[in-house]
Amino acid sequence: MDFETSQEENGKENRFNLTGEKRSQNSSSGSNGGSQKRGHLGEMLEETSMSFTPKVARQSRRGEHLSSHVSANRLENLRVVESTIAGMALPKEDDDEEEETNSQENLDRRTKEDKQYLENIRQETLPESSFDDIVGQEEAKVALIQSVILPIKQPQLFEGLKQWRRILLYGPPGTGKTSLVKCTAQAANAPFYSVTCSTLLSPYLGESEKRVREIFSDARANSTKNRPAIIFIDEVDSVTRTRTAHEDESTRRLKSELLLQLEGDFSEKSVEPFIIACSNCPWDLDPAFVRRFSRRILVDLPSSDDCAQILKKKMDKAGVQFSEKHWNSISDKFYLYSGSDIDNVATATLMRRIDEVILCENWDIHSDGRVTPSSPYSRMVGTQSFNSKWANIPNGSIIPRNVKIDDLQYALTVIKPSISETAYQKFTQYEK
């Protein structure tokens, strides 16, 4: 009993002592200011720094190792660059001079090419031909005489009138548009520039539009009031079709330059050349181009009579004569044939007898020693003959047989018109 009481008293006393110590510590903290707090804080920082020092040391060593590795890599890269530069040939003054020489040579070459190009399209002499050599096409002839030849030969007739300086010839292929233009230039005795649109195109940037400018500039320089030049643009539809969003930039620039030149300079200080263009597909032309051609002329297919006359001229040149009865028998066979188609018919007519030479194995001998393929008639009259392949006959010994009306009739079955009825109707309806 006394023992338990004494323990309780001792515990209270201990608690009282502890409380007293705390109070005394709190009271002493006021007198000592922040000295003790700073002391405790310093001890805590010292303990913390001691606990973290190994980790920081490891990180520091790792950073130093990484830095040295990066520096080594940079040094190695610098060595590679230096070795590469050392192996390269640095430009020298001699190289610069050689480059300038090459540039000048290229410039001289391009200038020579441009001059040669203009000489090629500027035809000083035209083949002797006239409208009389062209069968038919009377309406087109009259239109060209009125638009080009008369204004040059008889300019007083057109005083105070606006002349047609931009002319478009359109029609089916093979109707003689190019021949009409050349005959016009021959009759006008004017400087003549023959341009094919494919020759305008150049692989060099800006060269195509430069060629257009040079052609028109040269033509204006060679045009006088009494003798203006004629620029003929064949197959103009190949570069002047309706513009689309998908065409390349070089084609777009070429069209723009051509439109600008076609607009012309009709001031008193300048003499504009005549521009005659040909097209086989006028409906495909860009409307801006069509608008610039004030006169549009249809070069139509020849009539049946004109076709027969063209064919007669071809046969006469080959020494072939048919009776009027024979010509009448084929007069209705020429519908939709162009002049070019008739040329092909004439060639096929004359070539049929050559085909027989290749297939022939029996030959008739003439008095002069030459031979011809045997015919039923020659066998009837007992002409001397022999068997052989054409390849075994001496060179220059074979002569063809005479051309017959059957050959012409056969040619008409082989050579068909190059244009259909539907396609032809597009031309007849174009300006309606």
Coordinates of C-alpha atoms in Angstrom, one line a residue:
M1 CA 0.0 0.0 0.0
D2 CA 2.7 2.4 0.9
F3 CA 4.7 1.1 -2.0
E4 CA 2.0 1.9 -4.6
T5 CA 1.4 5.3 -3.1
S6 CA 5.0 6.1 -3.3
Q7 CA 5.1 5.0 -7.0
E8 CA 2.1 7.2 -7.9
E9 CA 3.7 10.1 -6.1
N10 CA 6.9 9.5 -8.0
G11 CA 5.1 9.3 -11.3
K12 CA 3.4 12.6 -10.7
E13 CA 6.6 14.1 -9.6
N14 CA 8.2 12.9 -12.8
R15 CA 5.3 14.4 -14.8
F16 CA 5.6 17.6 -12.9
N17 CA 9.3 17.6 -13.5
L18 CA 8.9 17.0 -17.2
T19 CA 6.3 19.7 -17.4
G20 CA 8.4 22.0 -15.5
E21 CA 11.3 21.3 -17.8
K22 CA 9.2 22.0 -20.9
R23 CA 8.0 25.2 -19.4
S24 CA 11.4 26.2 -18.4
Q25 CA 12.6 25.4 -22.0
N26 CA 9.8 27.5 -23.4
S27 CA 10.5 30.4 -21.1
S28 CA 14.2 30.2 -21.8
S29 CA 13.5 30.3 -25.5
G30 CA 12.1 33.8 -25.2
S31 CA 15.2 35.0 -23.5
N32 CA 17.7 33.3 -25.8
G33 CA 15.8 34.5 -29.0
G34 CA 16.2 32.3 -32.1
S35 CA 19.6 31.0 -31.0
Q36 CA 18.4 27.6 -30.0
K37 CA 16.1 27.2 -33.0
R38 CA 19.0 28.1 -35.3
G39 CA 21.1 25.6 -33.4
H40 CA 18.5 22.8 -33.9
L41 CA 18.1 23.8 -37.6
G42 CA 21.8 23.7 -38.2
E43 CA 22.0 20.3 -36.6
M44 CA 19.1 19.1 -38.9
L45 CA 20.8 20.5 -42.0
E46 CA 24.1 18.9 -41.0
E47 CA 22.4 15.5 -40.5
T48 CA 20.5 15.9 -43.9
S49 CA 23.7 16.9 -45.8
M50 CA 25.5 13.9 -44.3
S51 CA 22.7 11.6 -45.4
F52 CA 22.6 12.9 -49.0
T53 CA 26.3 13.4 -49.6
P54 CA 26.9 9.8 -51.1
K55 CA 24.0 10.2 -53.6
V56 CA 25.0 13.6 -54.8
A57 CA 28.5 12.4 -55.2
R58 CA 27.4 9.5 -57.4
Q59 CA 25.2 11.9 -59.5
S60 CA 28.1 14.3 -59.9
R61 CA 30.5 11.5 -61.0
R62 CA 27.8 10.3 -63.5
G63 CA 27.4 13.8 -64.9
E64 CA 31.2 14.2 -65.3
H65 CA 31.3 10.9 -67.1
L66 CA 28.4 11.9 -69.4
S67 CA 30.0 15.2 -70.1
S68 CA 33.3 13.6 -71.0
H69 CA 31.4 11.2 -73.3
V70 CA 29.6 14.0 -75.2
S71 CA 32.8 16.0 -75.5
A72 CA 34.5 12.9 -77.0
N73 CA 31.7 12.5 -79.5
R74 CA 31.8 16.1 -80.5
L75 CA 35.5 15.8 -80.9
E76 CA 35.1 12.8 -83.1
N77 CA 32.5 14.5 -85.2
L78 CA 34.8 17.5 -85.7
R79 CA 37.6 15.2 -86.8
V80 CA 35.2 13.6 -89.4
V81 CA 34.2 17.0 -90.7
E82 CA 37.8 18.2 -90.9
S83 CA 38.8 15.1 -92.8
T84 CA 35.9 15.5 -95.2
I85 CA 36.7 19.1 -95.9
A86 CA 40.3 18.2 -96.3
G87 CA 39.3 15.7 -99.0
M88 CA 37.2 18.2 -100.9
A89 CA 38.6 20.3 -103.7
L90 CA 38.1 23.8 -102.8
P91 CA 37.1 26.2 -105.6
K92 CA 40.0 27.9 -107.2
E93 CA 40.2 30.9 -109.4
D94 CA 40.8 28.7 -112.4
D95 CA 37.5 26.9 -111.8
D96 CA 35.7 30.2 -111.6
E97 CA 37.1 31.3 -114.9
E98 CA 36.2 27.9 -116.5
E99 CA 32.6 28.3 -115.2
E100 CA 32.4 31.8 -116.7
T101 CA 33.8 30.4 -120.0
N102 CA 31.2 27.6 -120.0
S103 CA 28.4 30.1 -119.3
Q104 CA 29.5 32.3 -122.2
E105 CA 29.7 29.3 -124.5
N106 CA 26.2 28.2 -123.5
L107 CA 24.9 31.8 -124.1
D108 CA 26.6 31.9 -127.5
R109 CA 25.1 28.5 -128.4
R110 CA 21.6 29.5 -127.4
T111 CA 21.9 32.7 -129.4
K112 CA 23.0 30.7 -132.4
E113 CA 20.1 28.3 -131.9
D114 CA 17.6 31.2 -131.7
K115 CA 19.0 32.7 -134.9
Q116 CA 18.9 29.3 -136.7
Y117 CA 15.3 28.8 -135.5
L118 CA 14.1 32.1 -137.0
E119 CA 15.9 31.2 -140.3
N120 CA 14.1 27.9 -140.4
I121 CA 10.6 29.3 -140.0
R122 CA 11.3 32.4 -142.2
Q123 CA 11.0 31.0 -145.7
E124 CA 12.6 33.4 -148.2
T125 CA 11.5 31.4 -151.2
L126 CA 8.3 29.5 -151.7
P127 CA 7.6 26.8 -154.3
E128 CA 6.1 28.1 -157.5
S129 CA 2.4 27.5 -157.0
S130 CA -0.8 29.4 -157.5
F131 CA -4.5 29.0 -156.8
D132 CA -4.9 27.4 -160.3
D133 CA -3.0 24.4 -159.1
I134 CA -5.6 23.8 -156.4
V135 CA -8.8 22.1 -157.6
G136 CA -12.0 23.4 -156.0
Q137 CA -12.1 25.5 -152.8
E138 CA -13.4 28.5 -154.6
E139 CA -15.0 30.1 -151.6
A140 CA -11.8 29.8 -149.6
K141 CA -9.8 31.3 -152.4
V142 CA -12.1 34.3 -152.7
A143 CA -11.9 34.9 -149.0
L144 CA -8.1 34.8 -148.9
I145 CA -7.8 37.1 -151.9
Q146 CA -10.2 39.5 -150.2
S147 CA -8.5 39.4 -146.8
V148 CA -4.8 39.2 -147.7
I149 CA -3.9 39.6 -151.4
L150 CA -6.1 42.6 -152.4
P151 CA -5.1 44.7 -149.3
I152 CA -1.5 44.3 -150.3
K153 CA -1.9 44.7 -154.1
Q154 CA -4.6 47.3 -154.1
P155 CA -4.5 49.1 -150.7
Q156 CA -6.5 52.1 -151.9
L157 CA -9.6 49.8 -152.0
F158 CA -9.5 49.5 -148.2
E159 CA -8.9 53.0 -147.1
G160 CA -11.0 53.8 -144.1
L161 CA -11.9 50.1 -143.6
K162 CA -10.8 47.8 -140.9
Q163 CA -8.9 45.0 -142.4
W164 CA -9.0 41.3 -141.4
R165 CA -5.4 40.7 -140.2
R166 CA -6.3 37.6 -138.1
I167 CA -7.7 34.7 -140.2
L168 CA -8.6 31.2 -139.1
L169 CA -8.8 28.4 -141.7
Y170 CA -10.7 25.4 -140.4
G171 CA -11.9 22.2 -141.9
P172 CA -11.3 18.4 -142.1
P173 CA -7.8 17.2 -142.4
G174 CA -6.3 16.9 -145.9
T175 CA -8.4 19.6 -147.6
G176 CA -5.5 21.8 -148.6
K177 CA -5.4 24.5 -146.0
T178 CA -1.6 24.6 -145.9
S179 CA -1.5 24.8 -149.8
L180 CA -3.9 27.6 -149.8
V181 CA -1.8 29.6 -147.3
K182 CA 1.4 29.1 -149.3
C183 CA -0.3 30.1 -152.5
T184 CA -1.6 33.2 -150.8
A185 CA 1.9 34.2 -149.6
Q186 CA 3.3 33.5 -153.1
A187 CA 0.6 35.7 -154.7
A188 CA 1.2 38.5 -152.1
N189 CA 4.9 38.3 -152.5
A190 CA 5.2 38.9 -148.7
P191 CA 7.7 37.7 -146.1
F192 CA 6.4 34.3 -145.0
Y193 CA 6.9 32.7 -141.6
S194 CA 5.8 29.1 -141.3
V195 CA 5.3 28.1 -137.7
T196 CA 4.3 24.6 -136.4
C197 CA 3.2 24.8 -132.8
S198 CA 5.3 21.7 -131.9
T199 CA 8.4 23.8 -132.7
L200 CA 7.3 26.5 -130.3
L201 CA 7.6 24.2 -127.3
S202 CA 11.0 24.1 -125.6
P203 CA 12.3 22.2 -122.6
Y204 CA 14.0 25.3 -121.3
L205 CA 12.1 27.5 -118.8
G206 CA 10.7 30.6 -120.5
E207 CA 12.0 29.6 -124.0
S208 CA 8.6 28.9 -125.6
E209 CA 7.2 32.3 -124.9
K210 CA 10.5 33.9 -125.9
R211 CA 10.2 32.2 -129.3
V212 CA 6.7 33.6 -129.8
R213 CA 8.0 37.1 -129.0
E214 CA 10.9 36.7 -131.4
I215 CA 8.8 35.5 -134.3
F216 CA 6.3 38.4 -134.0
S217 CA 9.0 40.9 -133.4
D218 CA 11.0 39.7 -136.5
A219 CA 7.8 39.7 -138.6
R220 CA 6.9 43.3 -137.5
A221 CA 10.5 44.4 -138.3
N222 CA 10.2 43.0 -141.8
S223 CA 6.7 44.4 -142.4
T224 CA 6.1 47.5 -144.4
K225 CA 2.9 49.4 -145.2
N226 CA 2.9 48.0 -148.8
R227 CA 4.3 44.6 -147.9
P228 CA 3.3 43.3 -144.5
A229 CA 4.6 39.9 -143.5
I230 CA 2.5 36.7 -143.2
I231 CA 2.8 34.5 -140.1
F232 CA 1.3 31.0 -140.8
I233 CA 0.6 29.0 -137.6
D234 CA -0.2 25.4 -138.6
E235 CA -2.2 23.1 -136.3
V236 CA -2.9 25.9 -133.9
D237 CA -5.3 23.8 -131.9
S238 CA -2.4 21.7 -130.5
V239 CA -1.5 24.6 -128.1
T240 CA -4.6 26.8 -128.0
R241 CA -7.2 24.4 -126.6
T242 CA -9.5 25.5 -123.9
R243 CA -7.5 26.2 -120.8
T244 CA -8.0 23.9 -117.8
A245 CA -6.8 23.9 -114.2
H246 CA -4.6 20.8 -114.9
E247 CA -2.4 22.2 -117.6
D248 CA 1.3 22.8 -116.7
E249 CA 2.6 26.3 -116.1
S250 CA 4.8 26.4 -119.3
T251 CA 1.8 25.8 -121.5
R252 CA -0.2 28.5 -119.6
R253 CA 2.6 31.0 -120.2
L254 CA 2.9 30.1 -123.8
K255 CA -0.9 30.7 -124.3
S256 CA -0.7 34.0 -122.5
E257 CA 2.1 35.2 -124.7
L258 CA 0.4 34.0 -127.9
L259 CA -2.8 35.8 -126.9
L260 CA -0.8 39.0 -126.2
Q261 CA 0.9 38.9 -129.6
L262 CA -2.4 38.1 -131.4
E263 CA -3.9 41.2 -129.8
G264 CA -1.3 43.1 -131.9
D265 CA -0.2 46.7 -132.0
F266 CA -2.3 48.6 -134.6
S267 CA -0.9 52.0 -133.9
E268 CA 0.3 54.2 -136.7
K269 CA 3.9 53.5 -135.8
S270 CA 3.6 49.8 -136.3
V271 CA 2.7 47.6 -139.3
E272 CA 1.0 44.5 -138.1
P273 CA 1.7 41.3 -140.0
F274 CA -1.1 39.0 -141.3
I275 CA -1.7 36.0 -139.0
I276 CA -3.2 32.9 -140.7
A277 CA -3.9 29.9 -138.5
C278 CA -5.2 26.4 -139.4
S279 CA -7.2 24.1 -137.2
N280 CA -8.7 20.7 -137.6
C281 CA -10.8 21.0 -134.4
P282 CA -12.0 24.6 -134.1
W283 CA -14.6 23.7 -131.4
D284 CA -11.7 22.8 -129.1
L285 CA -10.0 26.2 -129.4
D286 CA -10.1 28.5 -126.3
P287 CA -12.8 31.2 -126.8
A288 CA -10.2 33.9 -126.2
F289 CA -8.2 32.7 -129.2
V290 CA -11.3 32.3 -131.4
R291 CA -12.3 35.9 -130.6
R292 CA -9.0 37.3 -131.9
F293 CA -9.5 35.7 -135.4
S294 CA -11.9 38.2 -137.0
R295 CA -12.3 36.1 -140.2
R296 CA -13.0 32.4 -140.0
I297 CA -13.1 30.4 -143.3
L298 CA -14.3 26.8 -143.8
V299 CA -12.0 24.8 -146.1
D300 CA -14.6 22.2 -147.1
L301 CA -14.3 18.7 -148.5
P302 CA -14.1 18.7 -152.3
S303 CA -17.2 17.8 -154.3
S304 CA -17.4 14.6 -156.3
D305 CA -16.5 16.4 -159.5
D306 CA -13.5 18.0 -157.8
C307 CA -12.4 14.6 -156.6
A308 CA -12.6 13.2 -160.1
Q309 CA -10.6 16.1 -161.4
I310 CA -7.9 15.7 -158.8
L311 CA -7.7 12.0 -159.6
K312 CA -7.4 12.7 -163.4
K313 CA -4.5 15.0 -162.8
K314 CA -2.7 12.4 -160.8
M315 CA -3.3 9.7 -163.4
D316 CA -2.2 12.0 -166.2
K317 CA 1.1 12.6 -164.5
A318 CA 1.6 8.8 -164.3
G319 CA 0.7 8.4 -168.0
V320 CA -2.6 6.7 -167.3
Q321 CA -5.7 7.5 -169.4
F322 CA -9.3 6.3 -168.8
S323 CA -12.3 6.8 -171.0
E324 CA -15.1 9.1 -170.1
K325 CA -17.3 6.1 -169.7
H326 CA -14.9 4.7 -167.0
W327 CA -14.8 8.0 -165.1
N328 CA -18.6 8.2 -165.1
S329 CA -18.8 4.7 -163.6
I330 CA -17.0 5.9 -160.4
S331 CA -18.2 9.5 -160.2
D332 CA -20.5 8.6 -157.2
K333 CA -17.8 6.9 -155.2
F334 CA -16.1 10.0 -153.8
Y335 CA -18.5 11.2 -151.0
L336 CA -16.5 12.3 -147.9
Y337 CA -13.2 11.9 -149.6
S338 CA -10.7 14.7 -149.0
G339 CA -7.9 15.8 -151.3
S340 CA -5.4 13.8 -149.3
D341 CA -7.7 10.7 -149.5
I342 CA -7.8 11.1 -153.3
D343 CA -3.9 11.2 -153.4
N344 CA -3.9 7.9 -151.5
V345 CA -6.4 6.4 -154.0
A346 CA -4.2 7.4 -156.9
T347 CA -1.2 5.8 -155.2
A348 CA -3.1 2.6 -154.4
T349 CA -4.2 2.4 -158.1
L350 CA -0.7 2.6 -159.4
M351 CA 0.7 0.3 -156.8
R352 CA -1.6 -2.6 -157.5
R353 CA 0.4 -3.7 -160.5
I354 CA 3.5 -3.6 -158.3
D355 CA 1.8 -6.1 -155.9
E356 CA 1.4 -8.5 -158.8
V357 CA 5.2 -8.3 -159.5
I358 CA 5.9 -9.6 -156.0
L359 CA 3.5 -12.6 -156.4
C360 CA 4.2 -13.3 -160.0
E361 CA 5.9 -16.6 -161.0
N362 CA 5.3 -16.6 -164.8
W363 CA 6.8 -13.8 -167.0
D364 CA 6.5 -12.7 -170.6
I365 CA 9.6 -11.7 -172.5
H366 CA 9.6 -8.6 -174.6
S367 CA 11.7 -7.9 -177.7
D368 CA 14.1 -5.6 -175.7
G369 CA 14.8 -8.4 -173.2
R370 CA 12.7 -6.9 -170.4
V371 CA 9.9 -8.9 -168.8
T372 CA 6.4 -8.3 -167.5
P373 CA 4.0 -10.6 -165.5
S374 CA 2.1 -12.9 -167.8
S375 CA -1.5 -12.2 -168.7
P376 CA -4.2 -14.3 -170.3
Y377 CA -3.9 -12.2 -173.4
S378 CA -0.2 -12.9 -173.8
R379 CA -0.7 -16.6 -173.5
M380 CA -3.4 -16.4 -176.3
V381 CA -1.0 -14.7 -178.7
G382 CA 1.8 -17.1 -177.9
T383 CA 4.2 -14.7 -176.3
Q384 CA 7.4 -16.3 -175.1
S385 CA 7.4 -16.8 -171.3
F386 CA 9.2 -18.5 -168.5
N387 CA 8.8 -19.3 -164.8
S388 CA 10.8 -17.6 -162.1
K389 CA 10.6 -15.7 -158.8
W390 CA 11.0 -11.9 -159.1
A391 CA 14.1 -12.1 -156.9
N392 CA 15.9 -14.3 -159.5
I393 CA 15.3 -11.8 -162.4
P394 CA 18.2 -9.4 -163.2
N395 CA 18.0 -5.9 -161.8
G396 CA 16.2 -3.4 -163.9
S397 CA 14.6 -6.0 -166.2
I398 CA 11.0 -5.9 -164.8
I399 CA 8.5 -3.4 -166.2
P400 CA 4.9 -3.2 -164.9
R401 CA 1.8 -3.8 -166.9
N402 CA -0.6 -1.1 -167.9
V403 CA -3.0 0.4 -165.3
K404 CA -6.6 -0.7 -165.8
I405 CA -9.9 0.7 -164.5
D406 CA -10.2 -2.4 -162.3
D407 CA -7.2 -1.1 -160.4
L408 CA -8.9 2.2 -159.6
Q409 CA -12.1 0.4 -158.6
Y410 CA -10.1 -1.9 -156.4
A411 CA -8.3 1.1 -154.8
L412 CA -11.6 2.7 -153.9
T413 CA -12.6 -0.4 -151.9
V414 CA -9.3 -0.4 -150.0
I415 CA -8.9 3.4 -149.3
K416 CA -11.8 4.7 -147.3
P417 CA -12.6 8.3 -146.4
S418 CA -10.6 9.5 -143.4
I419 CA -13.6 11.3 -141.8
S420 CA -17.0 10.0 -140.8
E421 CA -20.4 11.5 -141.6
T422 CA -20.8 12.4 -137.9
A423 CA -17.4 14.2 -137.7
Y424 CA -18.1 16.0 -140.9
Q425 CA -21.4 17.4 -139.6
K426 CA -19.5 19.1 -136.8
F427 CA -17.6 21.2 -139.3
T428 CA -20.7 22.2 -141.3
Q429 CA -22.5 23.2 -138.1
Y430 CA -19.6 25.0 -136.4
E431 CA -20.5 28.5 -137.5
K432 CA -24.2 28.1 -137.6

